[in-house]
Structure formats: C-alpha cells, structure tokens
Amino acid sequence: MAKELENKAKEAFLDDDFALAADCYSEAINLDPSNPLLYADRAQAHIKLQNFTEAVSDANKAIQLSPSLAKAYLRKGTACIKLEEYQTAKVALQTGASFAPDDSRFTKLVQDCDRYIAEESNDLASTLLPRVPTTPAGNGSHSTDRSIDSTKEAERDSSVPQINEVATTRPKFRHEYYQRPEEVVVTIFAKGIPADDVIVDFGEQIMSVTIAVPGQEPYRYQQRLFGKIVPDKCRVLVLSTKVEIRLAKAEALNWTSLEYSKHVLPQKINAMTNQPERPTYPSSKPRTKDWDKLEALMKKEEKEEKLDGDAALNKLFRDIYQNADEDMRRAMSKSFLESNGTVLSTDWKEVGSKKVESSPPEGLELKKWEY
C-alpha cells in the first residue's frame, strides 16, 4: 500500500500537482514511517510548494534514518538556501558531497553559498556606516531566482512555482515568548504531552516544532526566526503543562518579534550596565509584573503538582526518561514502539538485539487495526 501511494505521489509530481504529491507521501509515511526516501521526496514536494521549513524538517528526518542519503542533504541545502540560511546549507551540502562525490550539483551549490555568505557579510558591514535610505532597485532575491543546475533533476530542485496563497492550519496550542540578552524563551502551552511526542529541529535561523497529538493531525509550528541562533546550545524542556524552548542567541540583539522581518533591522543590546536584566515580555498592558517571581512560582507549582491515574503514570515515565542515559532511552523507545505500547523496558542489552513482542494485560486481546 505504501509503495502504491509512493508511485501515485511521483505521478502527481510529474504532473506538477505538488500538493497532491505531498499528501500522498504523507499517507505513505504513516504506513512506512521508517523509510527515509519518503521523507526526502516529501521534502522536495514542500520545496516546490515553498514550504521551506517543512522541507528542512523532512530532510532532517531522512538524514536521521539514513545518515548517508545524499539526496536528503541536497534537499536540506536547497531549502536552507531559499531561507537564506547559507551557513546551515553549506554544511549540509558539504556532507552530502562526501557521499556523492561525482554529483556536480553539490559543488555548484556550495559555491553559491560562499558567494551569498560573502554578500551577507558585506551587507552587514555596510549597515555600520551612515547612509541615506534608497529605494530598492528591484534586482530580485538571490535566494530564489538563481538556477541550480542545467540538468532536469537539478531544475526540479531549484525552480519553485509561484503560489499565490498556501493554506495554513490553525494552531492547536497557544504560544508566547520572552527574551534575555543571551536567549529567547518560547513557551508552547501543550498540557500532558509525552516528551517522546515532541520533536524540535533547529537551524541557523530556523525553529521547527512537531507535536504528535493522538487521534489528530500533528501540531506543527515552523518559523524563520527574527535573529540567528546557536543550534547546539538550544534546549527543549517538556513539562506537564507546557513545552519550553530556549533559543541561544548568536548575537546580543534585541528581538522585536519572534518571526523574521526583512523590514526591521536588529538593534544591539546595551550591555554597559552591570545590573542583570529581567526578561522582557511583549505586552500591550501598561502595568508591570515581576516576571521572575511569577516564573519561579509556576515552576514550584509544577513541581508540587499532585497527579493521579494515567497522568501520574505518564509523569513517572517522563521523569524516568529525562533522567535516563542514552541506552536506557533507546531501550524505552524501542520496547514501547515494537510492543504496541504494552512493554516498557530500560535494559538495552535485553531488547536491543531482538524484536519486542506485544504483551497485553491478562484478560485483554491484542488486535491489529486495518486502514
């Protein structure tokens, strides 16, 4: 069934029906979630639809499943170039080139990244000098109007159709943010979500959040951020009432919004004072609040929160997972998934070399659902 959907997606792609192709790949992924080629191909459909952050997320998943899949690095590099994430794109393309040394597209795109990085550095240097505002000359965006290669497949990677409007799904969870000189803290108010169901990917200036919701479409929040971040220093904390994402700023800049805007120039934060700065929350209310005290109170309430039933059991499992080492986490994930949620083991030596069979409670019978 997954193969039939994959073939249908490829036919839709050849007919330039990229939305249908993406939907077919999504259905195929639901049936075969461990196939890296499906994610890489859906990333290409997202590129055609100008859903570049979704393309990066799919490419990352394909790379996670198959670290030597050159096509996945090509998709990631292409999408990151469209997002003007040239450093991230260059790293991905150089890695992909090591797995496909004869593919000239990687060399061409790396050269493009070097040129864009140099232009970006020159633009940054010019903003430090006084200048008179001028009207844009209308030369177009170098990240979207340049072709990648002369071959047919390269054209499919680089040419993006003009979409007047892409429908967006309504967020299921409310989110807000505040910032400090060194970081931006994004809070998504998702209650009772297991840590395993939250996936957050970071790029040079990208944040992609996916939260699995039982019985519903996954919640997705992908955004090009106002400023650049340091992905290796970013952290994710899944609590009982929210998901907290701490973005490490690459520079001490004041973010006037969470999302990127080409019309707003970032401002340096004045670090001359020795007094620690409190986080600044965007608010239209004239009164001020002691946010440090409020945050400490919320954390205290979460720590002292008394749960029972499934909520208490889920919290226990989350605590075990968060305090476990890498082998214990792998064992928990593998045993839970392979046993259809009936076995949870922390012993990797026991479950790592064999498939974990389902073990339903006494009196219950395990049945497979047919789609």
C-alpha positions as YAML, in Angstrom:
chain: A
units: angstrom
residues:
- id: 1
  name: MET
  ca: [0.00, 0.00, 0.00]
- id: 2
  name: ALA
  ca: [2.82, 2.42, 0.87]
- id: 3
  name: LYS
  ca: [4.52, 1.63, -2.45]
- id: 4
  name: GLU
  ca: [1.32, 2.37, -4.36]
- id: 5
  name: LEU
  ca: [0.99, 5.73, -2.60]
- id: 6
  name: GLU
  ca: [4.64, 6.49, -3.37]
- id: 7
  name: ASN
  ca: [4.06, 5.77, -7.08]
- id: 8
  name: LYS
  ca: [0.94, 7.94, -7.03]
- id: 9
  name: ALA
  ca: [2.95, 10.76, -5.45]
- id: 10
  name: LYS
  ca: [5.60, 10.50, -8.15]
- id: 11
  name: GLU
  ca: [2.95, 10.67, -10.87]
- id: 12
  name: ALA
  ca: [1.42, 13.75, -9.23]
- id: 13
  name: PHE
  ca: [4.87, 15.32, -9.04]
- id: 14
  name: LEU
  ca: [5.42, 14.79, -12.76]
- id: 15
  name: ASP
  ca: [2.02, 16.44, -13.36]
- id: 16
  name: ASP
  ca: [3.17, 19.44, -11.28]
- id: 17
  name: ASP
  ca: [0.49, 18.69, -8.67]
- id: 18
  name: PHE
  ca: [2.86, 19.15, -5.74]
- id: 19
  name: ALA
  ca: [0.14, 19.46, -3.08]
- id: 20
  name: LEU
  ca: [-1.25, 16.04, -4.05]
- id: 21
  name: ALA
  ca: [2.26, 14.62, -4.10]
- id: 22
  name: ALA
  ca: [2.91, 15.89, -0.56]
- id: 23
  name: ASP
  ca: [-0.39, 14.39, 0.66]
- id: 24
  name: CYS
  ca: [0.39, 11.01, -0.91]
- id: 25
  name: TYR
  ca: [3.87, 10.97, 0.61]
- id: 26
  name: SER
  ca: [2.31, 11.79, 4.00]
- id: 27
  name: GLU
  ca: [-0.06, 8.83, 3.71]
- id: 28
  name: ALA
  ca: [2.81, 6.58, 2.67]
- id: 29
  name: ILE
  ca: [4.88, 7.77, 5.64]
- id: 30
  name: ASN
  ca: [2.03, 6.88, 8.00]
- id: 31
  name: LEU
  ca: [2.21, 3.32, 6.67]
- id: 32
  name: ASP
  ca: [6.02, 3.15, 6.45]
- id: 33
  name: PRO
  ca: [7.46, 5.72, 8.91]
- id: 34
  name: SER
  ca: [10.99, 4.28, 8.81]
- id: 35
  name: ASN
  ca: [11.53, 4.83, 5.06]
- id: 36
  name: PRO
  ca: [13.99, 7.75, 4.63]
- id: 37
  name: LEU
  ca: [13.29, 8.07, 0.89]
- id: 38
  name: LEU
  ca: [9.68, 9.05, 1.57]
- id: 39
  name: TYR
  ca: [10.79, 11.92, 3.80]
- id: 40
  name: ALA
  ca: [13.39, 13.08, 1.28]
- id: 41
  name: ASP
  ca: [10.85, 13.03, -1.55]
- id: 42
  name: ARG
  ca: [8.22, 14.82, 0.51]
- id: 43
  name: ALA
  ca: [10.85, 17.46, 1.28]
- id: 44
  name: GLN
  ca: [11.16, 18.07, -2.46]
- id: 45
  name: ALA
  ca: [7.38, 18.49, -2.74]
- id: 46
  name: HIS
  ca: [7.50, 21.01, 0.12]
- id: 47
  name: ILE
  ca: [10.25, 22.92, -1.71]
- id: 48
  name: LYS
  ca: [8.00, 23.17, -4.76]
- id: 49
  name: LEU
  ca: [5.20, 24.48, -2.54]
- id: 50
  name: GLN
  ca: [7.59, 26.98, -0.92]
- id: 51
  name: ASN
  ca: [7.15, 25.28, 2.45]
- id: 52
  name: PHE
  ca: [10.87, 25.51, 3.11]
- id: 53
  name: THR
  ca: [10.86, 25.00, 6.88]
- id: 54
  name: GLU
  ca: [8.78, 21.82, 6.43]
- id: 55
  name: ALA
  ca: [11.28, 20.70, 3.78]
- id: 56
  name: VAL
  ca: [14.16, 21.15, 6.23]
- id: 57
  name: SER
  ca: [12.28, 19.16, 8.86]
- id: 58
  name: ASP
  ca: [11.63, 16.27, 6.44]
- id: 59
  name: ALA
  ca: [15.24, 16.31, 5.24]
- id: 60
  name: ASN
  ca: [16.46, 16.15, 8.85]
- id: 61
  name: LYS
  ca: [14.22, 13.14, 9.48]
- id: 62
  name: ALA
  ca: [15.54, 11.40, 6.36]
- id: 63
  name: ILE
  ca: [19.12, 12.07, 7.49]
- id: 64
  name: GLN
  ca: [18.30, 10.72, 10.94]
- id: 65
  name: LEU
  ca: [17.01, 7.48, 9.40]
- id: 66
  name: SER
  ca: [19.77, 7.24, 6.76]
- id: 67
  name: PRO
  ca: [22.85, 9.38, 7.54]
- id: 68
  name: SER
  ca: [24.44, 8.57, 4.16]
- id: 69
  name: LEU
  ca: [21.45, 9.51, 1.97]
- id: 70
  name: ALA
  ca: [22.94, 12.18, -0.32]
- id: 71
  name: LYS
  ca: [19.54, 13.23, -1.66]
- id: 72
  name: ALA
  ca: [18.40, 14.26, 1.81]
- id: 73
  name: TYR
  ca: [21.39, 16.61, 2.22]
- id: 74
  name: LEU
  ca: [20.66, 18.09, -1.21]
- id: 75
  name: ARG
  ca: [17.05, 18.77, -0.20]
- id: 76
  name: LYS
  ca: [18.13, 20.34, 3.08]
- id: 77
  name: GLY
  ca: [20.75, 22.50, 1.39]
- id: 78
  name: THR
  ca: [18.30, 23.68, -1.27]
- id: 79
  name: ALA
  ca: [15.62, 24.59, 1.30]
- id: 80
  name: CYS
  ca: [18.10, 26.38, 3.55]
- id: 81
  name: ILE
  ca: [19.34, 28.47, 0.62]
- id: 82
  name: LYS
  ca: [15.75, 29.53, -0.05]
- id: 83
  name: LEU
  ca: [15.52, 30.55, 3.61]
- id: 84
  name: GLU
  ca: [18.85, 32.41, 3.30]
- id: 85
  name: GLU
  ca: [20.37, 30.02, 5.85]
- id: 86
  name: TYR
  ca: [23.62, 29.85, 3.95]
- id: 87
  name: GLN
  ca: [25.90, 28.51, 6.69]
- id: 88
  name: THR
  ca: [23.50, 25.66, 7.50]
- id: 89
  name: ALA
  ca: [23.04, 24.96, 3.80]
- id: 90
  name: LYS
  ca: [26.79, 24.84, 3.19]
- id: 91
  name: VAL
  ca: [27.38, 22.33, 6.00]
- id: 92
  name: ALA
  ca: [24.59, 20.08, 4.70]
- id: 93
  name: LEU
  ca: [25.81, 20.26, 1.10]
- id: 94
  name: GLN
  ca: [29.43, 19.55, 2.02]
- id: 95
  name: THR
  ca: [28.29, 16.49, 3.97]
- id: 96
  name: GLY
  ca: [26.13, 15.32, 1.07]
- id: 97
  name: ALA
  ca: [29.02, 15.82, -1.36]
- id: 98
  name: SER
  ca: [31.11, 13.39, 0.68]
- id: 99
  name: PHE
  ca: [28.52, 10.68, -0.07]
- id: 100
  name: ALA
  ca: [28.08, 11.66, -3.74]
- id: 101
  name: PRO
  ca: [31.47, 13.00, -4.91]
- id: 102
  name: ASP
  ca: [30.51, 12.76, -8.60]
- id: 103
  name: ASP
  ca: [27.38, 14.91, -8.25]
- id: 104
  name: SER
  ca: [28.32, 18.38, -9.50]
- id: 105
  name: ARG
  ca: [25.21, 19.96, -8.01]
- id: 106
  name: PHE
  ca: [26.76, 19.90, -4.55]
- id: 107
  name: THR
  ca: [29.86, 21.76, -5.76]
- id: 108
  name: LYS
  ca: [27.75, 24.36, -7.56]
- id: 109
  name: LEU
  ca: [25.52, 24.97, -4.54]
- id: 110
  name: VAL
  ca: [28.45, 25.21, -2.13]
- id: 111
  name: GLN
  ca: [29.96, 27.88, -4.38]
- id: 112
  name: ASP
  ca: [26.62, 29.72, -4.32]
- id: 113
  name: CYS
  ca: [26.60, 29.54, -0.52]
- id: 114
  name: ASP
  ca: [30.12, 31.01, -0.35]
- id: 115
  name: ARG
  ca: [29.04, 33.87, -2.59]
- id: 116
  name: TYR
  ca: [25.88, 34.56, -0.59]
- id: 117
  name: ILE
  ca: [27.81, 34.44, 2.70]
- id: 118
  name: ALA
  ca: [30.31, 36.98, 1.33]
- id: 119
  name: GLU
  ca: [27.47, 39.24, 0.13]
- id: 120
  name: GLU
  ca: [25.76, 38.94, 3.50]
- id: 121
  name: SER
  ca: [28.97, 39.91, 5.29]
- id: 122
  name: ASN
  ca: [29.36, 42.95, 3.02]
- id: 123
  name: ASP
  ca: [25.76, 43.97, 3.66]
- id: 124
  name: LEU
  ca: [26.29, 43.65, 7.41]
- id: 125
  name: ALA
  ca: [29.44, 45.76, 7.24]
- id: 126
  name: SER
  ca: [27.65, 48.44, 5.24]
- id: 127
  name: THR
  ca: [24.93, 48.79, 7.90]
- id: 128
  name: LEU
  ca: [27.58, 50.03, 10.34]
- id: 129
  name: LEU
  ca: [28.20, 53.12, 8.15]
- id: 130
  name: PRO
  ca: [25.84, 56.13, 7.92]
- id: 131
  name: ARG
  ca: [23.81, 56.05, 4.75]
- id: 132
  name: VAL
  ca: [20.79, 57.67, 3.13]
- id: 133
  name: PRO
  ca: [17.80, 55.33, 2.64]
- id: 134
  name: THR
  ca: [17.31, 54.44, -1.00]
- id: 135
  name: THR
  ca: [14.56, 52.84, -3.00]
- id: 136
  name: PRO
  ca: [15.18, 49.12, -3.79]
- id: 137
  name: ALA
  ca: [16.44, 48.69, -7.34]
- id: 138
  name: GLY
  ca: [14.24, 45.65, -7.93]
- id: 139
  name: ASN
  ca: [17.02, 43.21, -8.68]
- id: 140
  name: GLY
  ca: [15.14, 40.35, -7.06]
- id: 141
  name: SER
  ca: [16.13, 37.92, -4.33]
- id: 142
  name: HIS
  ca: [19.30, 35.99, -4.99]
- id: 143
  name: SER
  ca: [17.98, 33.15, -2.83]
- id: 144
  name: THR
  ca: [15.00, 32.37, -5.07]
- id: 145
  name: ASP
  ca: [15.79, 33.49, -8.64]
- id: 146
  name: ARG
  ca: [19.01, 31.61, -9.44]
- id: 147
  name: SER
  ca: [19.01, 28.22, -11.12]
- id: 148
  name: ILE
  ca: [20.85, 25.33, -9.52]
- id: 149
  name: ASP
  ca: [21.93, 23.23, -12.46]
- id: 150
  name: SER
  ca: [21.23, 22.64, -16.12]
- id: 151
  name: THR
  ca: [20.01, 19.07, -15.74]
- id: 152
  name: LYS
  ca: [16.33, 18.23, -15.47]
- id: 153
  name: GLU
  ca: [16.58, 16.93, -11.92]
- id: 154
  name: ALA
  ca: [18.54, 19.99, -10.82]
- id: 155
  name: GLU
  ca: [15.85, 22.22, -12.29]
- id: 156
  name: ARG
  ca: [13.28, 20.30, -10.30]
- id: 157
  name: ASP
  ca: [15.35, 21.03, -7.19]
- id: 158
  name: SER
  ca: [15.70, 24.75, -7.81]
- id: 159
  name: SER
  ca: [12.68, 26.02, -9.74]
- id: 160
  name: VAL
  ca: [9.77, 26.89, -7.42]
- id: 161
  name: PRO
  ca: [6.29, 27.68, -8.80]
- id: 162
  name: GLN
  ca: [4.67, 30.91, -7.74]
- id: 163
  name: ILE
  ca: [1.95, 30.06, -5.22]
- id: 164
  name: ASN
  ca: [-0.47, 32.89, -4.51]
- id: 165
  name: GLU
  ca: [-1.54, 31.54, -1.14]
- id: 166
  name: VAL
  ca: [-0.75, 28.45, 0.92]
- id: 167
  name: ALA
  ca: [-3.39, 27.41, 3.39]
- id: 168
  name: THR
  ca: [-2.25, 27.20, 7.00]
- id: 169
  name: THR
  ca: [-3.77, 25.11, 9.73]
- id: 170
  name: ARG
  ca: [-4.96, 26.80, 12.88]
- id: 171
  name: PRO
  ca: [-2.57, 26.20, 15.81]
- id: 172
  name: LYS
  ca: [-3.89, 23.85, 18.42]
- id: 173
  name: PHE
  ca: [-1.74, 25.31, 21.18]
- id: 174
  name: ARG
  ca: [-1.16, 28.89, 22.29]
- id: 175
  name: HIS
  ca: [2.43, 30.11, 22.34]
- id: 176
  name: GLU
  ca: [4.31, 33.18, 23.57]
- id: 177
  name: TYR
  ca: [7.91, 34.23, 24.16]
- id: 178
  name: TYR
  ca: [10.17, 36.45, 26.22]
- id: 179
  name: GLN
  ca: [13.85, 37.24, 25.87]
- id: 180
  name: ARG
  ca: [17.03, 37.88, 27.76]
- id: 181
  name: PRO
  ca: [20.25, 39.35, 26.31]
- id: 182
  name: GLU
  ca: [21.60, 35.84, 25.68]
- id: 183
  name: GLU
  ca: [18.47, 33.83, 24.86]
- id: 184
  name: VAL
  ca: [14.85, 33.79, 23.75]
- id: 185
  name: VAL
  ca: [12.43, 31.52, 25.62]
- id: 186
  name: VAL
  ca: [9.46, 30.23, 23.60]
- id: 187
  name: THR
  ca: [6.60, 28.59, 25.53]
- id: 188
  name: ILE
  ca: [4.01, 26.37, 23.85]
- id: 189
  name: PHE
  ca: [1.13, 25.64, 26.21]
- id: 190
  name: ALA
  ca: [0.60, 21.95, 25.44]
- id: 191
  name: LYS
  ca: [-0.60, 20.04, 28.50]
- id: 192
  name: GLY
  ca: [0.13, 16.40, 29.20]
- id: 193
  name: ILE
  ca: [2.30, 15.76, 26.12]
- id: 194
  name: PRO
  ca: [4.90, 12.94, 26.45]
- id: 195
  name: ALA
  ca: [8.46, 14.01, 25.75]
- id: 196
  name: ASP
  ca: [8.74, 11.38, 23.00]
- id: 197
  name: ASP
  ca: [5.93, 13.10, 21.08]
- id: 198
  name: VAL
  ca: [7.76, 16.43, 20.86]
- id: 199
  name: ILE
  ca: [10.33, 16.93, 18.07]
- id: 200
  name: VAL
  ca: [12.17, 20.25, 17.75]
- id: 201
  name: ASP
  ca: [14.69, 20.94, 14.97]
- id: 202
  name: PHE
  ca: [16.99, 23.96, 14.91]
- id: 203
  name: GLY
  ca: [18.83, 25.66, 12.05]
- id: 204
  name: GLU
  ca: [20.94, 28.77, 11.80]
- id: 205
  name: GLN
  ca: [17.77, 30.88, 11.89]
- id: 206
  name: ILE
  ca: [15.03, 28.22, 11.86]
- id: 207
  name: MET
  ca: [12.90, 26.57, 14.53]
- id: 208
  name: SER
  ca: [10.61, 23.67, 13.61]
- id: 209
  name: VAL
  ca: [8.31, 22.14, 16.25]
- id: 210
  name: THR
  ca: [6.21, 19.00, 15.75]
- id: 211
  name: ILE
  ca: [3.94, 17.62, 18.48]
- id: 212
  name: ALA
  ca: [2.15, 14.33, 17.95]
- id: 213
  name: VAL
  ca: [-1.49, 14.53, 19.08]
- id: 214
  name: PRO
  ca: [-3.30, 11.17, 19.45]
- id: 215
  name: GLY
  ca: [-6.23, 10.90, 17.06]
- id: 216
  name: GLN
  ca: [-5.45, 14.22, 15.36]
- id: 217
  name: GLU
  ca: [-3.12, 15.71, 12.82]
- id: 218
  name: PRO
  ca: [0.27, 16.60, 14.39]
- id: 219
  name: TYR
  ca: [0.66, 20.16, 15.59]
- id: 220
  name: ARG
  ca: [3.39, 21.91, 13.61]
- id: 221
  name: TYR
  ca: [4.97, 25.28, 14.17]
- id: 222
  name: GLN
  ca: [7.77, 26.21, 11.76]
- id: 223
  name: GLN
  ca: [9.19, 29.67, 11.68]
- id: 224
  name: ARG
  ca: [12.11, 31.64, 10.39]
- id: 225
  name: LEU
  ca: [13.33, 33.44, 13.48]
- id: 226
  name: PHE
  ca: [13.97, 37.16, 13.91]
- id: 227
  name: GLY
  ca: [17.68, 36.59, 14.58]
- id: 228
  name: LYS
  ca: [20.28, 33.86, 14.28]
- id: 229
  name: ILE
  ca: [20.73, 31.23, 16.98]
- id: 230
  name: VAL
  ca: [23.32, 28.66, 18.06]
- id: 231
  name: PRO
  ca: [21.58, 25.27, 17.47]
- id: 232
  name: ASP
  ca: [23.97, 23.26, 19.67]
- id: 233
  name: LYS
  ca: [23.20, 25.48, 22.66]
- id: 234
  name: CYS
  ca: [19.42, 25.48, 22.29]
- id: 235
  name: ARG
  ca: [17.44, 23.41, 24.79]
- id: 236
  name: VAL
  ca: [13.97, 21.86, 24.96]
- id: 237
  name: LEU
  ca: [12.14, 21.12, 28.22]
- id: 238
  name: VAL
  ca: [8.84, 19.20, 28.17]
- id: 239
  name: LEU
  ca: [6.79, 19.88, 31.31]
- id: 240
  name: SER
  ca: [3.36, 18.68, 32.38]
- id: 241
  name: THR
  ca: [1.66, 21.90, 31.26]
- id: 242
  name: LYS
  ca: [3.90, 23.28, 28.51]
- id: 243
  name: VAL
  ca: [6.85, 22.84, 26.18]
- id: 244
  name: GLU
  ca: [9.64, 25.33, 26.87]
- id: 245
  name: ILE
  ca: [12.19, 26.02, 24.12]
- id: 246
  name: ARG
  ca: [15.29, 28.07, 24.96]
- id: 247
  name: LEU
  ca: [16.93, 29.60, 21.90]
- id: 248
  name: ALA
  ca: [20.55, 30.65, 22.38]
- id: 249
  name: LYS
  ca: [21.14, 33.94, 20.54]
- id: 250
  name: ALA
  ca: [24.13, 34.07, 18.22]
- id: 251
  name: GLU
  ca: [24.42, 37.81, 18.95]
- id: 252
  name: ALA
  ca: [23.19, 40.03, 21.77]
- id: 253
  name: LEU
  ca: [20.42, 41.59, 19.70]
- id: 254
  name: ASN
  ca: [17.00, 42.82, 20.76]
- id: 255
  name: TRP
  ca: [14.32, 40.75, 19.01]
- id: 256
  name: THR
  ca: [11.33, 42.99, 18.32]
- id: 257
  name: SER
  ca: [9.34, 39.90, 17.32]
- id: 258
  name: LEU
  ca: [9.78, 36.14, 17.23]
- id: 259
  name: GLU
  ca: [9.42, 35.92, 13.45]
- id: 260
  name: TYR
  ca: [11.87, 37.30, 10.89]
- id: 261
  name: SER
  ca: [11.03, 40.55, 9.14]
- id: 262
  name: LYS
  ca: [13.20, 41.99, 6.39]
- id: 263
  name: HIS
  ca: [11.77, 45.44, 7.10]
- id: 264
  name: VAL
  ca: [13.06, 45.58, 10.71]
- id: 265
  name: LEU
  ca: [16.76, 45.92, 11.48]
- id: 266
  name: PRO
  ca: [18.00, 44.27, 14.71]
- id: 267
  name: GLN
  ca: [19.40, 46.51, 17.44]
- id: 268
  name: LYS
  ca: [22.36, 45.78, 19.66]
- id: 269
  name: ILE
  ca: [21.59, 45.38, 23.36]
- id: 270
  name: ASN
  ca: [23.43, 47.87, 25.57]
- id: 271
  name: ALA
  ca: [25.45, 45.71, 27.92]
- id: 272
  name: MET
  ca: [27.23, 48.60, 29.73]
- id: 273
  name: THR
  ca: [25.23, 48.18, 32.92]
- id: 274
  name: ASN
  ca: [26.25, 45.54, 35.47]
- id: 275
  name: GLN
  ca: [22.67, 45.08, 36.66]
- id: 276
  name: PRO
  ca: [21.11, 41.81, 35.47]
- id: 277
  name: GLU
  ca: [18.29, 42.41, 33.04]
- id: 278
  name: ARG
  ca: [14.91, 40.84, 33.57]
- id: 279
  name: PRO
  ca: [13.22, 39.07, 30.67]
- id: 280
  name: THR
  ca: [11.09, 41.39, 28.58]
- id: 281
  name: TYR
  ca: [7.66, 40.03, 27.69]
- id: 282
  name: PRO
  ca: [5.76, 41.53, 24.74]
- id: 283
  name: SER
  ca: [2.58, 43.03, 26.19]
- id: 284
  name: SER
  ca: [0.22, 45.88, 25.46]
- id: 285
  name: LYS
  ca: [-0.65, 46.29, 29.16]
- id: 286
  name: PRO
  ca: [0.76, 49.45, 30.77]
- id: 287
  name: ARG
  ca: [1.31, 47.86, 34.19]
- id: 288
  name: THR
  ca: [4.44, 45.88, 35.01]
- id: 289
  name: LYS
  ca: [4.76, 42.49, 36.67]
- id: 290
  name: ASP
  ca: [7.55, 40.71, 38.49]
- id: 291
  name: TRP
  ca: [8.09, 38.04, 35.84]
- id: 292
  name: ASP
  ca: [11.00, 36.43, 37.73]
- id: 293
  name: LYS
  ca: [8.76, 35.83, 40.72]
- id: 294
  name: LEU
  ca: [5.92, 34.56, 38.53]
- id: 295
  name: GLU
  ca: [8.18, 32.14, 36.66]
- id: 296
  name: ALA
  ca: [9.60, 30.79, 39.94]
- id: 297
  name: LEU
  ca: [6.06, 30.34, 41.29]
- id: 298
  name: MET
  ca: [4.95, 28.46, 38.16]
- id: 299
  name: LYS
  ca: [7.91, 26.09, 38.37]
- id: 300
  name: LYS
  ca: [7.20, 25.50, 42.06]
- id: 301
  name: GLU
  ca: [3.55, 24.71, 41.33]
- id: 302
  name: GLU
  ca: [4.55, 22.29, 38.56]
- id: 303
  name: LYS
  ca: [6.99, 20.55, 40.90]
- id: 304
  name: GLU
  ca: [4.42, 20.23, 43.68]
- id: 305
  name: GLU
  ca: [1.58, 19.33, 41.35]
- id: 306
  name: LYS
  ca: [-0.20, 16.18, 42.58]
- id: 307
  name: LEU
  ca: [-1.36, 13.84, 39.86]
- id: 308
  name: ASP
  ca: [-3.23, 10.56, 39.88]
- id: 309
  name: GLY
  ca: [-4.21, 7.82, 37.46]
- id: 310
  name: ASP
  ca: [-2.75, 7.98, 33.94]
- id: 311
  name: ALA
  ca: [-1.40, 11.50, 34.48]
- id: 312
  name: ALA
  ca: [0.71, 10.34, 37.44]
- id: 313
  name: LEU
  ca: [1.92, 7.30, 35.47]
- id: 314
  name: ASN
  ca: [2.85, 9.43, 32.44]
- id: 315
  name: LYS
  ca: [4.76, 11.85, 34.68]
- id: 316
  name: LEU
  ca: [6.65, 8.92, 36.23]
- id: 317
  name: PHE
  ca: [7.62, 7.64, 32.77]
- id: 318
  name: ARG
  ca: [8.71, 11.15, 31.69]
- id: 319
  name: ASP
  ca: [10.86, 11.54, 34.81]
- id: 320
  name: ILE
  ca: [12.49, 8.16, 34.19]
- id: 321
  name: TYR
  ca: [13.14, 9.06, 30.53]
- id: 322
  name: GLN
  ca: [14.59, 12.51, 31.31]
- id: 323
  name: ASN
  ca: [16.99, 11.10, 33.94]
- id: 324
  name: ALA
  ca: [17.99, 8.05, 31.88]
- id: 325
  name: ASP
  ca: [21.19, 7.58, 29.91]
- id: 326
  name: GLU
  ca: [21.22, 7.10, 26.12]
- id: 327
  name: ASP
  ca: [20.97, 3.27, 26.26]
- id: 328
  name: MET
  ca: [18.00, 3.40, 28.64]
- id: 329
  name: ARG
  ca: [16.20, 5.90, 26.39]
- id: 330
  name: ARG
  ca: [16.82, 3.74, 23.33]
- id: 331
  name: ALA
  ca: [15.52, 0.69, 25.18]
- id: 332
  name: MET
  ca: [12.37, 2.51, 26.34]
- id: 333
  name: SER
  ca: [11.58, 3.85, 22.87]
- id: 334
  name: LYS
  ca: [12.26, 0.55, 21.08]
- id: 335
  name: SER
  ca: [10.32, -1.65, 23.51]
- id: 336
  name: PHE
  ca: [7.33, 0.71, 23.64]
- id: 337
  name: LEU
  ca: [7.03, 1.08, 19.86]
- id: 338
  name: GLU
  ca: [7.63, -2.55, 18.89]
- id: 339
  name: SER
  ca: [5.25, -3.89, 21.55]
- id: 340
  name: ASN
  ca: [2.45, -1.51, 20.58]
- id: 341
  name: GLY
  ca: [2.64, 0.22, 23.95]
- id: 342
  name: THR
  ca: [2.40, -2.95, 26.09]
- id: 343
  name: VAL
  ca: [6.06, -3.27, 27.17]
- id: 344
  name: LEU
  ca: [8.41, -0.61, 28.56]
- id: 345
  name: SER
  ca: [11.97, -1.77, 29.23]
- id: 346
  name: THR
  ca: [15.06, 0.18, 30.31]
- id: 347
  name: ASP
  ca: [17.51, -2.66, 29.58]
- id: 348
  name: TRP
  ca: [19.08, -2.13, 26.14]
- id: 349
  name: LYS
  ca: [21.05, -5.40, 26.40]
- id: 350
  name: GLU
  ca: [17.75, -7.25, 26.73]
- id: 351
  name: VAL
  ca: [15.78, -5.57, 23.93]
- id: 352
  name: GLY
  ca: [18.48, -4.19, 21.62]
- id: 353
  name: SER
  ca: [19.18, -7.41, 19.72]
- id: 354
  name: LYS
  ca: [15.64, -8.69, 19.24]
- id: 355
  name: LYS
  ca: [12.14, -7.54, 18.41]
- id: 356
  name: VAL
  ca: [10.00, -6.89, 21.46]
- id: 357
  name: GLU
  ca: [6.75, -8.82, 21.20]
- id: 358
  name: SER
  ca: [3.44, -7.39, 22.37]
- id: 359
  name: SER
  ca: [2.34, -8.46, 25.85]
- id: 360
  name: PRO
  ca: [-1.22, -7.28, 26.58]
- id: 361
  name: PRO
  ca: [-2.52, -7.40, 30.17]
- id: 362
  name: GLU
  ca: [-4.27, -10.56, 31.31]
- id: 363
  name: GLY
  ca: [-7.83, -10.70, 30.02]
- id: 364
  name: LEU
  ca: [-7.16, -8.42, 27.05]
- id: 365
  name: GLU
  ca: [-6.53, -9.36, 23.44]
- id: 366
  name: LEU
  ca: [-4.22, -7.52, 21.01]
- id: 367
  name: LYS
  ca: [-5.79, -6.72, 17.64]
- id: 368
  name: LYS
  ca: [-4.36, -5.01, 14.56]
- id: 369
  name: TRP
  ca: [-6.31, -2.18, 13.04]
- id: 370
  name: GLU
  ca: [-6.86, -2.23, 9.28]
- id: 371
  name: TYR
  ca: [-6.72, 1.10, 7.42]
...
